[in-house]
CSV table of C-alpha atoms in Angstrom, one decimal:
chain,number,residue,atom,x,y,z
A,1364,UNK,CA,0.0,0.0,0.0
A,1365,UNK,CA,1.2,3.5,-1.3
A,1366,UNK,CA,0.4,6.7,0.6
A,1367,UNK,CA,0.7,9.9,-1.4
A,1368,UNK,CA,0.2,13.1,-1.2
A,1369,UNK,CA,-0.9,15.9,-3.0
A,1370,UNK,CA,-0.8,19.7,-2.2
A,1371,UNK,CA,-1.6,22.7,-4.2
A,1372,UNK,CA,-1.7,26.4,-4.1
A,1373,UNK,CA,-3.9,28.8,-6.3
A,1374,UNK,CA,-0.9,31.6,-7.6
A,1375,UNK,CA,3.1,31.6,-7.6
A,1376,UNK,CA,2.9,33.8,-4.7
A,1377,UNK,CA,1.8,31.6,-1.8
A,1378,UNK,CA,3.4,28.8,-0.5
A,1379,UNK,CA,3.3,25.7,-0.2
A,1380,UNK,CA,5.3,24.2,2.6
A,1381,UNK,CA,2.8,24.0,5.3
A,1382,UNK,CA,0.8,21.4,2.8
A,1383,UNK,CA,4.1,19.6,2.3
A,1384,UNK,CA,4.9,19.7,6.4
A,1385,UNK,CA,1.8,18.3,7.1
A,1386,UNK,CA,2.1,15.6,4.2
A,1387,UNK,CA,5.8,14.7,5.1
A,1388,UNK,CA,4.0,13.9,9.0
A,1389,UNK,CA,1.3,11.8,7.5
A,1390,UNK,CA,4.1,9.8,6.1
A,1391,UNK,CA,3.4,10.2,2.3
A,1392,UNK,CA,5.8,7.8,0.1
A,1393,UNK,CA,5.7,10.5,-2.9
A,1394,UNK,CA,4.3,13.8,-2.3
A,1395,UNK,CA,2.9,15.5,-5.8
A,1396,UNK,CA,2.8,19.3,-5.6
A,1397,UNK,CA,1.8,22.2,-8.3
A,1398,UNK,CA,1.0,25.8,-7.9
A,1399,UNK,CA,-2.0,26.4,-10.7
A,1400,UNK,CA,-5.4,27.7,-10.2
A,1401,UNK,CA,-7.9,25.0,-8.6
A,1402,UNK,CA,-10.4,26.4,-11.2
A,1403,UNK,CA,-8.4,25.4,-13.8
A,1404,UNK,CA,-9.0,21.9,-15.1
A,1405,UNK,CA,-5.4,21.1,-16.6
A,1406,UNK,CA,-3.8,19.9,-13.2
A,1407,UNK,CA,-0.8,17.4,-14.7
A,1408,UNK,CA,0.5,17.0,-11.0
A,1409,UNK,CA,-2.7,15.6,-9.7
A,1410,UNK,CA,-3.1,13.5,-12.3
A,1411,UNK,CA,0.5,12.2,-12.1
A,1412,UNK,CA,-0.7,11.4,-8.5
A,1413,UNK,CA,-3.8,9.4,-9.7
A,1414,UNK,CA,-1.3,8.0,-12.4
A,1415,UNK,CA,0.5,6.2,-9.2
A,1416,UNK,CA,-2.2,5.1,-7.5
A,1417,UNK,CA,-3.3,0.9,-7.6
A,1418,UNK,CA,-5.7,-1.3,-5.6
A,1419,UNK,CA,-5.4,-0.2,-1.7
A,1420,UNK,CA,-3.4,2.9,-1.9
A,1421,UNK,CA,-4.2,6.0,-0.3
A,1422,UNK,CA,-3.9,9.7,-2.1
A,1423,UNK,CA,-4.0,12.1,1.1
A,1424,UNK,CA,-4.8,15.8,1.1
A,1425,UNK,CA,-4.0,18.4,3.4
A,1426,UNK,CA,-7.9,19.6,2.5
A,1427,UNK,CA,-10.4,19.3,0.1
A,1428,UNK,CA,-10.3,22.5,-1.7
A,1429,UNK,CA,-6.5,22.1,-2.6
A,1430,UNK,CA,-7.7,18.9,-4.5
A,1431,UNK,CA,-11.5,19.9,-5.5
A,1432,UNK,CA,-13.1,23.3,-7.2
A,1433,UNK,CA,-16.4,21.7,-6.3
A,1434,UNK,CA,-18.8,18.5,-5.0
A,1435,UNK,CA,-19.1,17.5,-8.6
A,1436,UNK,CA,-15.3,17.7,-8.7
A,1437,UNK,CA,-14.7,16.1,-5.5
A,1438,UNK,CA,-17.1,13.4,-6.2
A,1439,UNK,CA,-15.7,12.8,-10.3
A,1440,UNK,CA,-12.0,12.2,-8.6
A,1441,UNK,CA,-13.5,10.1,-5.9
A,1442,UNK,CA,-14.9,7.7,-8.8
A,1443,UNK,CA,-11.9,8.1,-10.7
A,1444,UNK,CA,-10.0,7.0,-7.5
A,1445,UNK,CA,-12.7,4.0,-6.7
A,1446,UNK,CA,-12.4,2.6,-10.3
A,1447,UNK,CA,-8.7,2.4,-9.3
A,1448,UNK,CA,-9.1,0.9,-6.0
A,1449,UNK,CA,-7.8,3.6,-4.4
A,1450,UNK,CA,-9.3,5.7,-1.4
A,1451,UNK,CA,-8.7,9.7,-0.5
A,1452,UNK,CA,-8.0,11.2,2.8
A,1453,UNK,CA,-8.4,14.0,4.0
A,1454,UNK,CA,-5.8,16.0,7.2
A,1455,UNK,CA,-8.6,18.7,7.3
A,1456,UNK,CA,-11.3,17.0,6.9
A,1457,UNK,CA,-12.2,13.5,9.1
A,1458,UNK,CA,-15.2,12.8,7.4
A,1459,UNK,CA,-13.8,12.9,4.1
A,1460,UNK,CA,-11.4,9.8,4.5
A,1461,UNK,CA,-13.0,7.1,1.9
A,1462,UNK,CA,-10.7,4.2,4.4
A,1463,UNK,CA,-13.2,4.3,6.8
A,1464,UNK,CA,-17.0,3.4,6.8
A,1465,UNK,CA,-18.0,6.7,7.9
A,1466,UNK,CA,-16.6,8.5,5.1
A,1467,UNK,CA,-17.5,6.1,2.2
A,1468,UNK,CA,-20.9,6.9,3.9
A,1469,UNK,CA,-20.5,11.0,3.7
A,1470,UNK,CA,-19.3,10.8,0.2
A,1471,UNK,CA,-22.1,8.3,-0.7
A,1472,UNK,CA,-24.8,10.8,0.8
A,1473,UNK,CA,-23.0,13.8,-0.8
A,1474,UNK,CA,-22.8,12.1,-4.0
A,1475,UNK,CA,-26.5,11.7,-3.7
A,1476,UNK,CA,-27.3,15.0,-3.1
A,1477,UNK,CA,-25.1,16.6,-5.7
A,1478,UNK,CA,-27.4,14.0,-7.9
A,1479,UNK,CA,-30.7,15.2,-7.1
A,1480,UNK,CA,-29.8,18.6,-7.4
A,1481,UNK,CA,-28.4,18.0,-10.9
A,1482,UNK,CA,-31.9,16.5,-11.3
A,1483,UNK,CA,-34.0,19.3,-10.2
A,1484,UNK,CA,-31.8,21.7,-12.5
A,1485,UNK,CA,-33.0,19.4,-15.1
A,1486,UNK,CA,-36.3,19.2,-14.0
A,1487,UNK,CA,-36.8,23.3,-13.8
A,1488,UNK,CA,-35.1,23.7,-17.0
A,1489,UNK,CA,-37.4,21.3,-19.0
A,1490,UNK,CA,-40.6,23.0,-16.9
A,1491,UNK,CA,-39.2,26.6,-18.2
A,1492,UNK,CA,-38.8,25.4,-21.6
A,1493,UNK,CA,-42.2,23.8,-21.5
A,1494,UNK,CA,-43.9,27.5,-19.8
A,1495,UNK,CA,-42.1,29.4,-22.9
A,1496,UNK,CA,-43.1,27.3,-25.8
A,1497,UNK,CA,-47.0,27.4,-24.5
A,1498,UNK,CA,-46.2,31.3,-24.5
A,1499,UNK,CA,-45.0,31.3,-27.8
A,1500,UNK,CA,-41.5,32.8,-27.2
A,1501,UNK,CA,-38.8,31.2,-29.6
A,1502,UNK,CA,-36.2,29.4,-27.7
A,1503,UNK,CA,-32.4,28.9,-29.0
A,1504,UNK,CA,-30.3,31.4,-30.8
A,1505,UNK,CA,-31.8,34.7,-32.4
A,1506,UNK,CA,-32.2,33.9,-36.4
A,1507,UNK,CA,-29.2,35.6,-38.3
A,1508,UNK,CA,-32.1,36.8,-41.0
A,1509,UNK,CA,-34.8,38.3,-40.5
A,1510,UNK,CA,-38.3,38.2,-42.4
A,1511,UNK,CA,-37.5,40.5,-45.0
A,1512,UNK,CA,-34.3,38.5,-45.8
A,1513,UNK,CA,-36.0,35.5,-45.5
A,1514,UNK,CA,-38.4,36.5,-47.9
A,1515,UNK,CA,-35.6,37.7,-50.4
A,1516,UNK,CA,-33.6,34.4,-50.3
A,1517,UNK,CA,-37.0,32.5,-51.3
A,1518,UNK,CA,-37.7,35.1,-54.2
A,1519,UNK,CA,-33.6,34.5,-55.6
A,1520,UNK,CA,-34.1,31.0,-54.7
A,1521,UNK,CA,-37.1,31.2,-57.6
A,1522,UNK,CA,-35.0,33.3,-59.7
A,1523,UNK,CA,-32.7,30.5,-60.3
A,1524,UNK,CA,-29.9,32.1,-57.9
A,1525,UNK,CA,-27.8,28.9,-55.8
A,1526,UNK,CA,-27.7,28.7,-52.2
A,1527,UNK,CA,-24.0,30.1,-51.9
A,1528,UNK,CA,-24.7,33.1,-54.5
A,1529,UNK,CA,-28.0,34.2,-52.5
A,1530,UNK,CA,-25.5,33.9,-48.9
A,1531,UNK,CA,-22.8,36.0,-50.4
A,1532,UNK,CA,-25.4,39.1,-51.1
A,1533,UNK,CA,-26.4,38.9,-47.1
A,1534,UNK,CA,-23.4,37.9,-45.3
A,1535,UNK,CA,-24.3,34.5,-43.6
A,1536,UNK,CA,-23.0,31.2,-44.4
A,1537,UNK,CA,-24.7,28.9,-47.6
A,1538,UNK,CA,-26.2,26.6,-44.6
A,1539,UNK,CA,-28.1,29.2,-43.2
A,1540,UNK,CA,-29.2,30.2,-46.5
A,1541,UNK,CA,-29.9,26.1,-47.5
A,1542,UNK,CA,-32.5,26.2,-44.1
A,1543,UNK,CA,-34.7,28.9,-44.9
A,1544,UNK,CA,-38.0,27.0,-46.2
């Protein structure tokens, strides 16, 4: 069984050696360390870290917000870190420690949570779709003609003018032209 550790700061300016400290005390075999924006999604030290991981090893963190941006994150690298037979730990955080019952049971419940509200997102945005369309607004992305232009590309259209010709007179592309019915 591996133990590693990962730490991470948000700009070149702060530091990182309390994370290391405390990672160096937990007794972390390789400790994986970048200084890069949490937001960001490009993090090539964490995923070196996950790289490393096997069936039973442990990938600690001094907290959860210097390896997540969010629950959704937190919960994606969890699975990632299941499917590997891995667990995560956390210094900061005792219920977040996937090793013991108690935290497979926090992230299970959390996990749950961050799915039902992905649900009712879905749910709300379907029921305001549905409330638009029965008061006739148009959903989606304004049209890049308008009726008047509409109207001209059907009257070149029956003129004998092609699709590209008819889109180089208005400035749009000859598949916006080919829709117009």
């Amino acid at each position: 069984m591996k133990v590693i550790g990962y730490a991470r700061v948000s700009t070149a300016g702060q530091a990182l050696e309390s994370q290391l400290e405390r990672l160096s005390v937990a007794e972390c075999s390789e400790i994986f360390e970048e200084k890069v924006s949490g937001a960001q999604s490009e993090r090539p030290e964490l995923v070196k870290a996950i790289d490393q991981l096997s069936e039973g090893d442990v990938l600690i963190v001094t907290r959860l917000d210097r390896l997540a941006r969010s629950t959704r994150d937190l919960l994606r690298i969890v699975d990632v870190l299941e499917a590997k037979g891995a667990q995560l730990k956390s210094l900061s955080e005792a219920w977040a420690d996937t090793t013991t019952p108690t935290g497979k049971l926090i992230l299970t419940v959390l996990g749950g949570l961050a799915e039902f509200e992905r649900s009712l997102i879905v749910e709300r945005t379907s029921e305001g779709r549905e409330i638009a369309k029965r008061e006739g607004r148009r959903l989606g992305r304004p049209p890049k003609l308008t009726k008047h232009q509409r109207s001209f590309v059907l009257k070149w259209r029956a003129a004998g003018q092609n699709n590209a010709q008819i889109a180089r007179k208005l400035g749009v592309s000859r598949s916006t032209v080919s829709r117009i019915k």
